[in-house]
mmCIF file of C-alpha atoms and ligand atoms in Angstrom:
data_model
loop_
_atom_site.group_PDB
_atom_site.id
_atom_site.type_symbol
_atom_site.label_atom_id
_atom_site.label_comp_id
_atom_site.label_asym_id
_atom_site.label_seq_id
_atom_site.Cartn_x
_atom_site.Cartn_y
_atom_site.Cartn_z
ATOM 1 C CA MET A 1 5.602 -17.793 -15.644
ATOM 2 C CA ILE A 2 6.217 -16.783 -12.091
ATOM 3 C CA SER A 3 3.669 -14.824 -10.133
ATOM 4 C CA THR A 4 5.219 -11.694 -8.584
ATOM 5 C CA ILE A 5 2.678 -12.894 -5.127
ATOM 6 C CA SER A 6 1.442 -15.861 -4.049
ATOM 7 C CA VAL A 7 -0.787 -15.894 -1.352
ATOM 8 C CA LYS A 8 -2.379 -19.471 -0.301
ATOM 9 C CA ASP A 9 -4.931 -20.098 2.293
ATOM 10 C CA LEU A 10 -3.692 -17.598 4.310
ATOM 11 C CA HIS A 11 -5.387 -17.073 8.152
ATOM 12 C CA VAL A 12 -4.857 -14.756 10.769
ATOM 13 C CA SER A 13 -6.207 -13.818 14.111
ATOM 14 C CA TYR A 14 -5.909 -11.277 16.918
ATOM 15 C CA PHE A 15 -6.037 -12.629 20.397
ATOM 16 C CA GLY A 16 -8.277 -15.445 19.041
ATOM 17 C CA LYS A 17 -10.621 -13.397 16.743
ATOM 18 C CA GLU A 18 -10.275 -14.050 13.365
ATOM 19 C CA ALA A 19 -9.539 -11.446 10.871
ATOM 20 C CA ILE A 20 -8.549 -13.161 7.931
ATOM 21 C CA ASN A 21 -9.909 -16.439 6.596
ATOM 22 C CA GLY A 22 -8.223 -18.661 4.129
ATOM 23 C CA ILE A 23 -7.295 -16.164 1.529
ATOM 24 C CA ASN A 24 -5.628 -17.779 -1.650
ATOM 25 C CA LEU A 25 -4.469 -14.983 -4.471
ATOM 26 C CA SER A 26 -2.042 -14.675 -7.038
ATOM 27 C CA ILE A 27 -0.975 -11.510 -8.506
ATOM 28 C CA GLU A 28 1.388 -11.289 -11.890
ATOM 29 C CA PRO A 29 4.186 -8.397 -12.441
ATOM 30 C CA GLY A 30 2.869 -5.395 -14.099
ATOM 31 C CA ASN A 31 -0.673 -5.037 -12.555
ATOM 32 C CA LEU A 32 -1.873 -2.207 -10.397
ATOM 33 C CA VAL A 33 -4.076 -4.062 -7.717
ATOM 34 C CA GLY A 34 -6.144 -2.470 -5.382
ATOM 35 C CA ILE A 35 -7.757 -4.336 -1.816
ATOM 36 C CA ILE A 36 -10.963 -3.050 -1.165
ATOM 37 C CA GLY A 37 -13.620 -3.950 1.587
ATOM 38 C CA PRO A 38 -15.809 -2.726 4.333
ATOM 39 C CA ASN A 39 -14.090 -1.314 7.522
ATOM 40 C CA GLY A 40 -12.623 -3.827 9.216
ATOM 41 C CA ALA A 41 -12.841 -6.161 6.632
ATOM 42 C CA GLY A 42 -8.982 -7.207 7.163
ATOM 43 C CA LYS A 43 -7.230 -4.947 4.429
ATOM 44 C CA SER A 44 -4.732 -3.612 6.034
ATOM 45 C CA THR A 45 -4.023 -7.104 8.034
ATOM 46 C CA LEU A 46 -3.893 -8.999 4.679
ATOM 47 C CA LEU A 47 -0.990 -6.479 3.592
ATOM 48 C CA LYS A 48 1.000 -6.799 6.786
ATOM 49 C CA ALA A 49 0.339 -10.546 6.419
ATOM 50 C CA MET A 50 2.029 -10.581 3.201
ATOM 51 C CA LEU A 51 5.090 -8.309 4.912
ATOM 52 C CA ASN A 52 5.360 -10.523 8.006
ATOM 53 C CA LEU A 53 4.738 -7.672 9.596
ATOM 54 C CA VAL A 54 1.810 -9.675 12.021
ATOM 55 C CA PRO A 55 2.138 -13.660 12.579
ATOM 56 C CA ILE A 56 -0.104 -15.533 10.675
ATOM 57 C CA ASP A 57 -2.313 -18.845 12.211
ATOM 58 C CA LYS A 58 -1.901 -20.874 8.870
ATOM 59 C CA GLY A 59 -0.753 -20.575 5.187
ATOM 60 C CA GLU A 60 1.986 -19.704 2.415
ATOM 61 C CA ILE A 61 3.121 -16.455 1.003
ATOM 62 C CA ASP A 62 5.575 -16.181 -1.483
ATOM 63 C CA ILE A 63 6.936 -13.569 -3.772
ATOM 64 C CA PHE A 64 9.050 -14.316 -6.295
ATOM 65 C CA GLY A 65 9.059 -17.581 -5.222
ATOM 66 C CA ARG A 66 10.846 -16.681 -2.113
ATOM 67 C CA THR A 67 9.813 -16.326 1.256
ATOM 68 C CA ILE A 68 8.979 -12.333 2.353
ATOM 69 C CA ILE A 69 12.218 -12.910 4.480
ATOM 70 C CA GLU A 70 14.642 -13.196 1.689
ATOM 71 C CA THR A 71 12.818 -10.646 -0.238
ATOM 72 C CA ARG A 72 12.336 -8.177 1.837
ATOM 73 C CA LYS A 73 14.493 -5.454 0.260
ATOM 74 C CA ASN A 74 12.432 -5.515 -2.834
ATOM 75 C CA ILE A 75 9.371 -4.653 -1.386
ATOM 76 C CA ALA A 76 8.304 -1.427 -0.325
ATOM 77 C CA TYR A 77 5.656 -0.152 1.974
ATOM 78 C CA VAL A 78 3.556 2.738 2.522
ATOM 79 C CA PRO A 79 2.073 2.241 5.733
ATOM 80 C CA GLN A 80 -1.539 4.056 6.645
ATOM 81 C CA ARG A 81 -0.910 8.014 7.673
ATOM 82 C CA SER A 82 -2.718 7.525 10.638
ATOM 83 C CA GLN A 83 -0.276 4.879 12.286
ATOM 84 C CA ILE A 84 3.156 7.178 11.509
ATOM 85 C CA ASP A 85 4.422 9.380 14.430
ATOM 86 C CA TRP A 86 4.398 12.836 12.686
ATOM 87 C CA ASP A 87 5.892 14.304 15.568
ATOM 88 C CA PHE A 88 8.903 12.103 15.027
ATOM 89 C CA PRO A 89 11.570 15.129 14.733
ATOM 90 C CA ILE A 90 12.774 14.020 10.509
ATOM 91 C CA HIS A 91 13.604 15.961 7.544
ATOM 92 C CA VAL A 92 12.395 15.310 4.678
ATOM 93 C CA LEU A 93 15.345 14.175 2.522
ATOM 94 C CA ASP A 94 16.586 12.124 5.753
ATOM 95 C CA THR A 95 12.986 10.364 5.348
ATOM 96 C CA VAL A 96 13.957 9.622 1.422
ATOM 97 C CA LEU A 97 17.115 8.273 2.625
ATOM 98 C CA ILE A 98 15.981 5.757 4.663
ATOM 99 C CA GLY A 99 14.601 4.528 1.693
ATOM 100 C CA THR A 100 18.143 3.631 0.274
ATOM 101 C CA TYR A 101 18.816 1.808 3.125
ATOM 102 C CA PRO A 102 16.619 -1.306 2.941
ATOM 103 C CA ASN A 103 19.033 -3.120 5.630
ATOM 104 C CA LEU A 104 17.979 0.310 7.717
ATOM 105 C CA ARG A 105 22.220 0.742 8.090
ATOM 106 C CA ILE A 106 20.957 4.412 9.207
ATOM 107 C CA PHE A 107 23.923 4.998 11.216
ATOM 108 C CA ASN A 108 26.451 4.612 8.158
ATOM 109 C CA ARG A 109 26.975 8.496 6.348
ATOM 110 C CA PRO A 110 24.495 8.243 3.560
ATOM 111 C CA LYS A 111 27.248 8.698 0.318
ATOM 112 C CA LYS A 112 26.525 11.895 -2.023
ATOM 113 C CA LYS A 113 24.971 9.875 -4.637
ATOM 114 C CA ASP A 114 22.612 8.791 -2.166
ATOM 115 C CA LYS A 115 21.366 11.980 -1.440
ATOM 116 C CA GLU A 116 21.485 13.242 -5.226
ATOM 117 C CA TRP A 117 19.257 9.784 -5.726
ATOM 118 C CA ALA A 118 16.775 10.543 -2.992
ATOM 119 C CA TYR A 119 16.475 14.135 -4.010
ATOM 120 C CA GLU A 120 15.298 12.398 -7.686
ATOM 121 C CA CYS A 121 12.870 10.886 -6.012
ATOM 122 C CA LEU A 122 11.789 13.578 -4.342
ATOM 123 C CA LYS A 123 11.369 15.181 -7.714
ATOM 124 C CA GLN A 124 9.148 12.415 -9.181
ATOM 125 C CA VAL A 125 6.862 13.572 -6.710
ATOM 126 C CA GLY A 126 7.101 16.806 -6.748
ATOM 127 C CA MET A 127 8.550 17.908 -3.284
ATOM 128 C CA GLU A 128 12.197 18.733 -4.312
ATOM 129 C CA ASN A 129 11.381 22.135 -2.903
ATOM 130 C CA PHE A 130 10.315 20.981 0.262
ATOM 131 C CA TYR A 131 13.868 18.752 1.051
ATOM 132 C CA ASN A 132 14.954 20.598 3.986
ATOM 133 C CA ARG A 133 11.366 20.932 5.694
ATOM 134 C CA GLN A 134 10.721 18.823 8.896
ATOM 135 C CA ILE A 135 8.306 15.883 8.007
ATOM 136 C CA GLY A 136 5.640 17.156 10.448
ATOM 137 C CA GLU A 137 5.261 20.946 9.328
ATOM 138 C CA LEU A 138 3.892 19.291 5.587
ATOM 139 C CA SER A 139 0.315 18.808 4.757
ATOM 140 C CA GLY A 140 -1.028 15.328 4.464
ATOM 141 C CA GLY A 141 -0.476 15.071 0.839
ATOM 142 C CA GLN A 142 2.968 16.522 1.352
ATOM 143 C CA GLN A 143 3.950 13.686 3.592
ATOM 144 C CA GLN A 144 2.210 10.774 1.661
ATOM 145 C CA ARG A 145 4.070 11.980 -1.792
ATOM 146 C CA VAL A 146 7.414 12.099 0.227
ATOM 147 C CA PHE A 147 6.377 8.736 1.546
ATOM 148 C CA LEU A 148 6.190 7.650 -1.810
ATOM 149 C CA ALA A 149 9.432 8.949 -2.814
ATOM 150 C CA ARG A 150 10.829 6.784 -0.065
ATOM 151 C CA ALA A 151 9.342 3.974 -1.530
ATOM 152 C CA LEU A 152 10.727 5.000 -4.904
ATOM 153 C CA ALA A 153 14.267 5.059 -3.368
ATOM 154 C CA GLN A 154 14.463 1.734 -2.422
ATOM 155 C CA LYS A 155 14.034 0.465 -5.806
ATOM 156 C CA ALA A 156 11.788 -2.038 -5.031
ATOM 157 C CA ASP A 157 9.833 -4.204 -7.497
ATOM 158 C CA VAL A 158 6.495 -4.328 -5.004
ATOM 159 C CA PHE A 159 4.811 -1.563 -3.541
ATOM 160 C CA PHE A 160 2.331 -1.816 -0.613
ATOM 161 C CA LEU A 161 0.074 1.185 0.248
ATOM 162 C CA ASP A 162 -2.259 1.372 2.789
ATOM 163 C CA GLU A 163 -5.341 3.659 2.259
ATOM 164 C CA PRO A 164 -2.588 6.362 0.245
ATOM 165 C CA PHE A 165 -5.612 8.989 -1.204
ATOM 166 C CA VAL A 166 -6.857 9.228 2.622
ATOM 167 C CA GLY A 167 -7.316 12.997 3.852
ATOM 168 C CA ILE A 168 -5.317 14.462 1.194
ATOM 169 C CA ASP A 169 -5.650 17.413 -1.645
ATOM 170 C CA ILE A 170 -6.305 16.354 -5.241
ATOM 171 C CA THR A 171 -2.839 17.372 -6.756
ATOM 172 C CA SER A 172 -0.954 14.913 -4.273
ATOM 173 C CA GLU A 173 -3.997 12.108 -5.402
ATOM 174 C CA GLU A 174 -3.328 12.885 -9.170
ATOM 175 C CA THR A 175 0.686 12.470 -8.395
ATOM 176 C CA ILE A 176 0.262 9.478 -6.611
ATOM 177 C CA ILE A 177 -1.818 7.799 -8.982
ATOM 178 C CA ASN A 178 -0.102 8.544 -11.977
ATOM 179 C CA LEU A 179 3.446 7.365 -10.248
ATOM 180 C CA LEU A 180 1.729 4.241 -9.913
ATOM 181 C CA LYS A 181 0.699 3.678 -13.053
ATOM 182 C CA VAL A 182 3.797 4.232 -14.106
ATOM 183 C CA LEU A 183 5.467 1.974 -12.126
ATOM 184 C CA ARG A 184 2.769 -0.693 -13.201
ATOM 185 C CA ASP A 185 3.675 0.213 -16.800
ATOM 186 C CA LYS A 186 7.678 -0.775 -15.695
ATOM 187 C CA GLY A 187 6.513 -4.216 -14.688
ATOM 188 C CA LYS A 188 6.464 -3.344 -11.144
ATOM 189 C CA SER A 189 3.324 -4.963 -8.883
ATOM 190 C CA VAL A 190 1.541 -2.109 -7.072
ATOM 191 C CA ILE A 191 -0.590 -3.292 -4.361
ATOM 192 C CA VAL A 192 -2.990 -0.677 -2.848
ATOM 193 C CA VAL A 193 -5.722 -0.904 0.149
ATOM 194 C CA HIS A 194 -8.001 1.587 -1.117
ATOM 195 C CA HIS A 195 -11.958 2.273 0.158
ATOM 196 C CA ASP A 196 -13.416 5.084 -1.935
ATOM 197 C CA LEU A 197 -15.199 3.028 -4.542
ATOM 198 C CA SER A 198 -16.219 5.194 -6.831
ATOM 199 C CA LYS A 199 -12.428 5.876 -8.063
ATOM 200 C CA ALA A 200 -11.753 2.491 -8.246
ATOM 201 C CA LYS A 201 -12.288 1.600 -11.985
ATOM 202 C CA ASP A 202 -9.996 4.387 -13.254
ATOM 203 C CA TYR A 203 -7.260 3.920 -10.670
ATOM 204 C CA PHE A 204 -6.525 -0.371 -11.214
ATOM 205 C CA ASP A 205 -6.467 -3.401 -13.492
ATOM 206 C CA LYS A 206 -7.797 -5.788 -10.583
ATOM 207 C CA LEU A 207 -9.600 -6.039 -7.529
ATOM 208 C CA VAL A 208 -9.524 -8.163 -4.056
ATOM 209 C CA LEU A 209 -12.631 -7.966 -2.613
ATOM 210 C CA LEU A 210 -12.546 -9.017 0.742
ATOM 211 C CA ASN A 211 -14.392 -9.290 3.810
ATOM 212 C CA LYS A 212 -12.678 -11.666 6.105
ATOM 213 C CA GLU A 213 -12.604 -14.117 3.325
ATOM 214 C CA LEU A 214 -11.912 -13.421 -0.343
ATOM 215 C CA ILE A 215 -15.147 -12.512 -1.776
ATOM 216 C CA HIS A 216 -13.725 -12.350 -5.679
ATOM 217 C CA PHE A 217 -10.498 -11.177 -7.351
ATOM 218 C CA GLY A 218 -10.196 -10.197 -10.720
ATOM 219 C CA ASN A 219 -10.046 -7.371 -13.326
ATOM 220 C CA VAL A 220 -11.828 -4.245 -12.553
ATOM 221 C CA ASP A 221 -15.061 -4.861 -14.637
ATOM 222 C CA GLU A 222 -15.638 -8.500 -12.852
ATOM 223 C CA VAL A 223 -15.738 -7.415 -9.198
ATOM 224 C CA LEU A 224 -17.514 -3.984 -9.356
ATOM 225 C CA ARG A 225 -20.630 -5.510 -10.244
ATOM 226 C CA PRO A 226 -23.744 -5.312 -7.655
ATOM 227 C CA ASP A 227 -24.459 -9.412 -7.511
ATOM 228 C CA VAL A 228 -20.311 -9.647 -6.505
ATOM 229 C CA MET A 229 -20.338 -6.348 -4.555
ATOM 230 C CA ILE A 230 -23.334 -7.045 -1.967
ATOM 231 C CA LYS A 231 -21.509 -10.204 -0.771
ATOM 232 C CA ALA A 232 -18.627 -7.996 0.607
ATOM 233 C CA TYR A 233 -20.973 -4.807 1.913
ATOM 234 C CA GLU A 234 -24.354 -6.516 3.066
ATOM 235 C CA ARG A 235 -23.668 -5.557 6.464
ATOM 236 C CA GLU A 236 -23.785 -1.854 4.983
ATOM 237 C CA LEU A 237 -26.294 -2.169 2.715
ATOM 238 C CA SER A 238 -28.747 -3.946 5.061
ATOM 239 C CA PHE A 239 -27.801 -0.820 7.396
ATOM 240 C CA LEU A 240 -28.345 1.813 4.854
ATOM 241 C CA GLU A 241 -32.538 -0.107 4.786
ATOM 242 C CA GLU A 242 -32.929 0.027 8.116
ATOM 243 C CA ILE A 243 -32.061 3.828 8.517
ATOM 244 C CA GLY A 244 -34.457 4.045 5.448
ATOM 245 C CA VAL A 245 -31.825 4.843 2.604
ATOM 246 C CA LYS A 246 -32.289 2.493 -0.561
ATOM 247 C CA ALA A 247 -29.024 1.701 -2.021
HETATM 248 P P1 ADP B 1 -9.551 -2.853 7.327
HETATM 249 O O1 ADP B 1 -7.809 -2.239 6.785
HETATM 250 O O2 ADP B 1 -10.121 -3.638 6.424
HETATM 251 O O3 ADP B 1 -10.507 -1.454 7.931
HETATM 252 P P2 ADP B 1 -8.195 -4.267 9.791
HETATM 253 O O4 ADP B 1 -7.418 -5.343 8.560
HETATM 254 O O5 ADP B 1 -7.075 -3.106 10.370
HETATM 255 O O6 ADP B 1 -9.223 -4.281 8.450
HETATM 256 O O7 ADP B 1 -8.817 -5.524 10.826
HETATM 257 C C1 ADP B 1 -9.609 -6.593 10.556
HETATM 258 C C2 ADP B 1 -10.202 -6.726 11.920
HETATM 259 O O8 ADP B 1 -8.966 -7.273 12.588
HETATM 260 C C3 ADP B 1 -10.998 -5.731 12.494
HETATM 261 O O9 ADP B 1 -11.808 -6.817 13.542
HETATM 262 C C4 ADP B 1 -9.909 -5.069 13.689
HETATM 263 O O10 ADP B 1 -10.636 -4.412 14.438
HETATM 264 C C5 ADP B 1 -8.998 -6.188 13.999
HETATM 265 N N1 ADP B 1 -7.621 -5.739 14.305
HETATM 266 C C6 ADP B 1 -6.778 -5.077 13.646
HETATM 267 N N2 ADP B 1 -5.527 -4.792 13.910
HETATM 268 C C7 ADP B 1 -5.836 -5.025 15.328
HETATM 269 C C8 ADP B 1 -4.833 -5.479 16.071
HETATM 270 N N3 ADP B 1 -3.453 -4.773 16.362
HETATM 271 N N4 ADP B 1 -5.502 -5.913 17.375
HETATM 272 C C9 ADP B 1 -6.647 -6.938 17.817
HETATM 273 N N5 ADP B 1 -7.573 -6.713 16.667
HETATM 274 C C10 ADP B 1 -6.921 -6.044 15.618
HETATM 275 MG MG1 MG B 2 -7.343 -0.908 6.914
#
């Protein structure tokens, strides 16, 4: 079977400082995959490199056996909330409509069926009653649900989300994780940067444990073991000991 996503010997650096060092990964369709690791481990960088949003020093990334540029339309991306300009004046429905235009032909007038589809996607995240609000008026969880609706509107096969649960309410978190599981069950590939380890077991099928290098990639039970986790979180553990907290 062809892998959805194949990453080979990926290296990324910023101003000569290595952020990601020799990552190899192969992710099959129908998996909900979490990317975990300490702050600054390169989680967001890995996602951005897979999306061709940062230049890579070395390596190969194939999605459905093709380059990211050829398959871009098939890939939905929900960036970290902190990276989005929430003051940008745009309606909720228009935000979702952008998802129906992966070619960014946003100056074409959307057709009635596009609007209906965008509204349908808002319904799936429980945000249809907010369709004519400004995005900046919404709570963090509501904004995150609208961005997931935009990703759904794109009808992608691969979904990348960067820390979607940070700073959101529990209802939004449950809505989002349940939808991600539905996408997984439909055979989509869903890849989520995540740092709350307590939920990792309930949320994901597989985990990528990262700390610049790939520490481990495998089933959740295989990764969430103290002897594996300590390899990525060593610095944090020794810091905790220094300040007198037992891990
Ligand atoms: P994570 O998402 O795991 O917290 P990042 O991928 O954001 O980690 O960052 C990995 C490393 O690269 C960190 O040391 C960070 O400071 C650095 N970094 C990330 N983005 C940039 C950038 N645009 N310019 C310079 N350094 C960056
Ligand atoms: Mg990050």
